Short mmCIF file of C-alpha atoms and ligand atoms in Angstrom, two decimals:
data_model
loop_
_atom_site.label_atom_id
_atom_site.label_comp_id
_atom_site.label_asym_id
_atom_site.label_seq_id
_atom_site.Cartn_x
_atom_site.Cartn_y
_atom_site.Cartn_z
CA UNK Q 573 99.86 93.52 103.61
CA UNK Q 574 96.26 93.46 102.62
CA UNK Q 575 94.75 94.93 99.15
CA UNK Q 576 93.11 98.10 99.68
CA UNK Q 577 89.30 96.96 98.87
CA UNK Q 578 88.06 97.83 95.59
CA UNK Q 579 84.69 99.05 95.11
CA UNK Q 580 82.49 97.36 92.08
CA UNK Q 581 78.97 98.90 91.63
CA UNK Q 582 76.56 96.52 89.68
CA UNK Q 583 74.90 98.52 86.84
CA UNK Q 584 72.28 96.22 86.66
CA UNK Q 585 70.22 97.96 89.71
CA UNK Q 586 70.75 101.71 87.81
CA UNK Q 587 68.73 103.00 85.34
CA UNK Q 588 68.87 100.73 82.50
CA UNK Q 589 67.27 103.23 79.86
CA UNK Q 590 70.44 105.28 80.92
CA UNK Q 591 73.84 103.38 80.95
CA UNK Q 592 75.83 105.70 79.87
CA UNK Q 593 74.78 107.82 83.22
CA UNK Q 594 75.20 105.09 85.39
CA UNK Q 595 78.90 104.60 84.46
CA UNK Q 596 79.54 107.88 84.88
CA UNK Q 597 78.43 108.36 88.33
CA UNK Q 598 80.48 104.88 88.75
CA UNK Q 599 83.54 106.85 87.93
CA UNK Q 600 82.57 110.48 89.87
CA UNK Q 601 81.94 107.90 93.47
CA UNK Q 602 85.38 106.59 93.15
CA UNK Q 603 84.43 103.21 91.77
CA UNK Q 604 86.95 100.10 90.55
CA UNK Q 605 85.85 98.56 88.64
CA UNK Q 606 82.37 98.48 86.81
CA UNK Q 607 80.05 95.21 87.52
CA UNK Q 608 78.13 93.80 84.14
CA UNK Q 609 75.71 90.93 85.16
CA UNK Q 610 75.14 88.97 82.16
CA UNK Q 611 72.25 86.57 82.52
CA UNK Q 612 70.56 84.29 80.27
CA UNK Q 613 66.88 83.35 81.49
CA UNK Q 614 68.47 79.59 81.84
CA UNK Q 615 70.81 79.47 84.67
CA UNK Q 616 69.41 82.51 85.96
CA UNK Q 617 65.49 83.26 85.96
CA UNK Q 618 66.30 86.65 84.74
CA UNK Q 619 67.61 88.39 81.24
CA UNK Q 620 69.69 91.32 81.39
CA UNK Q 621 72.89 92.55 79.31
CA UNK Q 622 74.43 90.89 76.03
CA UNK Q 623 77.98 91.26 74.19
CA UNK Q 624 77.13 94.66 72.42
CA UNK Q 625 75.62 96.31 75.31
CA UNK Q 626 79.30 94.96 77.21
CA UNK Q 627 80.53 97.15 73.85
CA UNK Q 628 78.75 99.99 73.84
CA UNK Q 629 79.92 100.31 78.00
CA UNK Q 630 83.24 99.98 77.18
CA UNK Q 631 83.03 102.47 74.85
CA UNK Q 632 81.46 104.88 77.81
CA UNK Q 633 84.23 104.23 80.66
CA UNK Q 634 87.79 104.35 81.07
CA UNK Q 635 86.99 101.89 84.25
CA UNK Q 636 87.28 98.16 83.85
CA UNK Q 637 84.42 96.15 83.17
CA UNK Q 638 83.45 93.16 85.54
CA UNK Q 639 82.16 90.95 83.51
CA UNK Q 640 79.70 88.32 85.41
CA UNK Q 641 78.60 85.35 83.55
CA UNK Q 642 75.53 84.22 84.62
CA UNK Q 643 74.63 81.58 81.28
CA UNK Q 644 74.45 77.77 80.47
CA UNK Q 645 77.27 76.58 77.84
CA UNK Q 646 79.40 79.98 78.36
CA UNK Q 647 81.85 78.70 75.67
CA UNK Q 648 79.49 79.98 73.31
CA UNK Q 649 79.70 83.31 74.09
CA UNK Q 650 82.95 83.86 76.39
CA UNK Q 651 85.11 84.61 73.21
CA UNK Q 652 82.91 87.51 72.00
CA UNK Q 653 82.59 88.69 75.48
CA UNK Q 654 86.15 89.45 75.52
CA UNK Q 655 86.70 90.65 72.19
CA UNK Q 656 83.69 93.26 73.09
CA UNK Q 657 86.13 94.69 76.00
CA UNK Q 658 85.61 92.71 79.04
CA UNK Q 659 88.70 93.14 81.34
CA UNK Q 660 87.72 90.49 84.12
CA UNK Q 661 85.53 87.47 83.21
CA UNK Q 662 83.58 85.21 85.97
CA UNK Q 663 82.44 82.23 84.88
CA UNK Q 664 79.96 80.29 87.13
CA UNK Q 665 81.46 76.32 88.54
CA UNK Q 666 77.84 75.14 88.18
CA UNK Q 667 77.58 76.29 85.03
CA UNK Q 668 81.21 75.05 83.68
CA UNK Q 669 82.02 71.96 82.08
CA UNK Q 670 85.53 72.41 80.76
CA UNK Q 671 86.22 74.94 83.48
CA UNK Q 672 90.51 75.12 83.18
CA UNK Q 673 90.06 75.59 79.40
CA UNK Q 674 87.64 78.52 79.91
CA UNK Q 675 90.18 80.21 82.40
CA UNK Q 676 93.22 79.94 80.30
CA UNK Q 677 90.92 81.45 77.35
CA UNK Q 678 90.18 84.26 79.15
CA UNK Q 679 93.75 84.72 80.59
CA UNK Q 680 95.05 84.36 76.79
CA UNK Q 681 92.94 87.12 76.26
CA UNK Q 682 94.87 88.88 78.15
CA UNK Q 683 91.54 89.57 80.84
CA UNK Q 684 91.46 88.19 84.61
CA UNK Q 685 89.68 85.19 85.18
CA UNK Q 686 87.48 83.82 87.72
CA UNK Q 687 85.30 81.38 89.34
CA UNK Q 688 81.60 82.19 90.57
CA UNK Q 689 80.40 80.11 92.91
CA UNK Q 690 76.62 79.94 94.07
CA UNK Q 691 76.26 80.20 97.96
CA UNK Q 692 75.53 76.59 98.42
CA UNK Q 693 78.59 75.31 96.50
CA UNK Q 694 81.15 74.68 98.98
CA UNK Q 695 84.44 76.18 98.01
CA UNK Q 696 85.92 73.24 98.43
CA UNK Q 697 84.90 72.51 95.11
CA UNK Q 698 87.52 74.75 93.87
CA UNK Q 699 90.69 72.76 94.78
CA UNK Q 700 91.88 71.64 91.27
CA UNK Q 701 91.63 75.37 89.63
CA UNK Q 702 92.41 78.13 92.39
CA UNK Q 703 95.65 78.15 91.29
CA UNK Q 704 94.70 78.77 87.55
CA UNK Q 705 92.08 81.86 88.68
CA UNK Q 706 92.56 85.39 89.52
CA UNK Q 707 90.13 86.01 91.77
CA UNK Q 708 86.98 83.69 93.00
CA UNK Q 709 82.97 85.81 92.89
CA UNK Q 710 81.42 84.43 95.77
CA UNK Q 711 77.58 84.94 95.72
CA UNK Q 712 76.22 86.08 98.89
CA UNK Q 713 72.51 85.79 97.42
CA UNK Q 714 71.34 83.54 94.72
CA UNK Q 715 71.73 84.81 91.74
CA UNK Q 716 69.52 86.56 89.00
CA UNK Q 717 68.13 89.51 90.92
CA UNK Q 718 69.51 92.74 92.69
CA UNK Q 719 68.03 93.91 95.97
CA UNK Q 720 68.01 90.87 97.47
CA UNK Q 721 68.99 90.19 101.19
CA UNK Q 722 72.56 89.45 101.98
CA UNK Q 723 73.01 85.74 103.42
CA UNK Q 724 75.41 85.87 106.69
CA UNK Q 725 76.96 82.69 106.01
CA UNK Q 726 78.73 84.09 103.13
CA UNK Q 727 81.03 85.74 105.70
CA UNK Q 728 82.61 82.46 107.24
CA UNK Q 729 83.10 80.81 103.56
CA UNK Q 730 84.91 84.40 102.57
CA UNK Q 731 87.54 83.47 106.26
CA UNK Q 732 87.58 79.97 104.78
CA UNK Q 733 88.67 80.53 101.10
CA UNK Q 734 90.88 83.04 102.51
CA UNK Q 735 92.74 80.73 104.77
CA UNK Q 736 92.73 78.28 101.66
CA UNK Q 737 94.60 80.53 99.77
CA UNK Q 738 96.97 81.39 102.80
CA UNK Q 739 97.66 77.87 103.54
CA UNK Q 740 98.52 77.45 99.70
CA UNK Q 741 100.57 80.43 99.27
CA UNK Q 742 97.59 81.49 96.27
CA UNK Q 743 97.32 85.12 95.15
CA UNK Q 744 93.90 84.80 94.03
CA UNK Q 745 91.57 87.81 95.09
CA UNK Q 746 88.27 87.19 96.61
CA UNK Q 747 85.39 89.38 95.33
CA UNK Q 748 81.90 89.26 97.54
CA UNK Q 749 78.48 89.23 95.35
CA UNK Q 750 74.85 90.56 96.42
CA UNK Q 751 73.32 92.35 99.28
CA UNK Q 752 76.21 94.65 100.38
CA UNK Q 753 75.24 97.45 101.68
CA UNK Q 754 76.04 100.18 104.36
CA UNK Q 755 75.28 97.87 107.14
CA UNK Q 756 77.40 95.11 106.33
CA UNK Q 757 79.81 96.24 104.11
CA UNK Q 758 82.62 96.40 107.09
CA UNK Q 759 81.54 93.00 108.25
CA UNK Q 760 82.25 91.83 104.23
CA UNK Q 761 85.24 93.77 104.01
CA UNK Q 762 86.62 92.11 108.04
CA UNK Q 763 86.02 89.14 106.42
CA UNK Q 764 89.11 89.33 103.92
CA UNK Q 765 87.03 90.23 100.46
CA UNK Q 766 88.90 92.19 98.24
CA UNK Q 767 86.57 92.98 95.94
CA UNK Q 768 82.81 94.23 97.16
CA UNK Q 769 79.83 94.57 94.23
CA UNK Q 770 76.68 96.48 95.19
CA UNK Q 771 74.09 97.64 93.02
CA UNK Q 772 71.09 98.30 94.97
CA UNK Q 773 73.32 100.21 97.62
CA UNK Q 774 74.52 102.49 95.20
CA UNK Q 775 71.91 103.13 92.44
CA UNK Q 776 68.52 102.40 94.28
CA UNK Q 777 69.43 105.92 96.06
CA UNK Q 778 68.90 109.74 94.83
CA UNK Q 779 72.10 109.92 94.76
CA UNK Q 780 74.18 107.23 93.59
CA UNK Q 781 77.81 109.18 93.57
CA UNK Q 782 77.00 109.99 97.05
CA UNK Q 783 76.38 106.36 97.98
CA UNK Q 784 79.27 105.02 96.54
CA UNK Q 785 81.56 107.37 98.64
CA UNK Q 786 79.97 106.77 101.40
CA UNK Q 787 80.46 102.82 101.13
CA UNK Q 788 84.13 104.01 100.21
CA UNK Q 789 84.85 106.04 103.14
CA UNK Q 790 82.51 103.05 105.86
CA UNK Q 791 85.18 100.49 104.94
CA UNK Q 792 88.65 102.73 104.55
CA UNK Q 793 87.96 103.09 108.45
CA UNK Q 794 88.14 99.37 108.51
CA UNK Q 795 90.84 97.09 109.92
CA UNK Q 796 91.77 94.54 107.25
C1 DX5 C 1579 72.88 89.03 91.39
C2 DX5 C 1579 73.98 89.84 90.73
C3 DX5 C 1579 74.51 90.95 91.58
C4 DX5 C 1579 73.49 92.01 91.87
C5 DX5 C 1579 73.97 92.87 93.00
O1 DX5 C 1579 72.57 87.96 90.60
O2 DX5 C 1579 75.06 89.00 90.40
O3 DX5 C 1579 75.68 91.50 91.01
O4 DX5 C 1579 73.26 92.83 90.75
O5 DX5 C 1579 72.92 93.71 93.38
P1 DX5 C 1579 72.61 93.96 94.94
O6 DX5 C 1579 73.82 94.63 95.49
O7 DX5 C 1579 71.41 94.81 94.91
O8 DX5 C 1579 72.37 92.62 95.58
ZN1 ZN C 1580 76.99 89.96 89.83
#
């Protein structure tokens, strides 16, 4: 039996003068989990959210916060990341160099861990620790900006780790990164995600509660 697909709006496309709104309307549209995209102007050309603001969201929402680690050396930062409330951690392969320890800090923690992988890293890559993650982010754009456009091959690499994880007998959950919106959300969702982030979907709208149930009720319709 398949997980019922979690929702994960990315607060990075909402109002960022107005978090504590955003999260809100996260939690009145039914959402998950809530998606923090933490980048660093170095592995990412973009600079967004740091440990307090992770904080001062946690302090806002009863959801759990999905905590996406866009940064060089994340060692330096991982620790406080968690101890500011972050209840899943993704830490980018590319960026990784002592990628088990990293994982089994964040599970000691007591947070789920996982791998983010960049659309052109193959997921083969991920042999050795699949079986040490809890879920794998795979980016369907490149990442450091929301609103950008969804890349289709993302789709037969979401069928392939699945069938990875099959043919292993893993329990890892597979979470689906940029570009989701209304009219590919039940191709993303067919494809065995369990996990679906959108930002610009839900809060580049006038109505962002609205949007997020309507994503909701486009893929409970779907066969999974
Ligand atoms: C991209 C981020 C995504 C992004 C999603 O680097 O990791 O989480 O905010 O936004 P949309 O859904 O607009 O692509
Ligand atoms: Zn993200």
């Amino acid at each position: 039996m398949k997980r019922p697909l979690r929702l994960a709006p990315s607060v990075l496309a909402a109002d960022l003068a107005d978090l504590g709104a955003a999260v809100r309307r996260c939690e009145e549209g039914g959402a998950d989990l809530v998606h923090v995209d933490v980048m660093d102007g170095h592995f990412v050309p973009n600079l967004t959210f740091g440990v307090p603001m992770v904080a001062a969201l946690k302090r806002h929402t009863a959801l759990p916060l999905d905590v996406h680690l866009m940064i060089e050396r994340p060692e330096r930062l991982l620790g406080a990341f968690l101890e500011a409330g972050a209840d899943r951690v993704a830490v980018h392969w590319e960026t990784a160099t002592h990628l088990d320890r990293l994982v089994a800090q964040i599970r000691t923690a007591g947070s789920e861990a996982g791998v983010a992988v960049n659309p052109a890293t193959p997921v083969a890559l991920l042999e050795e620790i699949l079986p040490a993650v809890d879920f794998v982010l795979l980016m369907s754009v490149n990442p450091g900006f929301a609103g950008q456009r969804f890349l289709p091959r993302s789709l037969a690499k979401a069928r392939q780790l699945g069938a990875i994880l099959a043919a292993r007998g893993l329990q890892a959950e597979v979470e689906m990164d940029g570009g989701i919106d209304l009219g590919n959300i039940r191709e993303v969702a067919m494809s065995g995600v369990d996990t679906v982030v959108a930002g610009s979907a839900v809060f580049a709208t006038d109505d962002p509660v609205a949007a997020l149930r309507r994503l909701r009720s486009e893929i409970e319709e779907t066969p999974r």
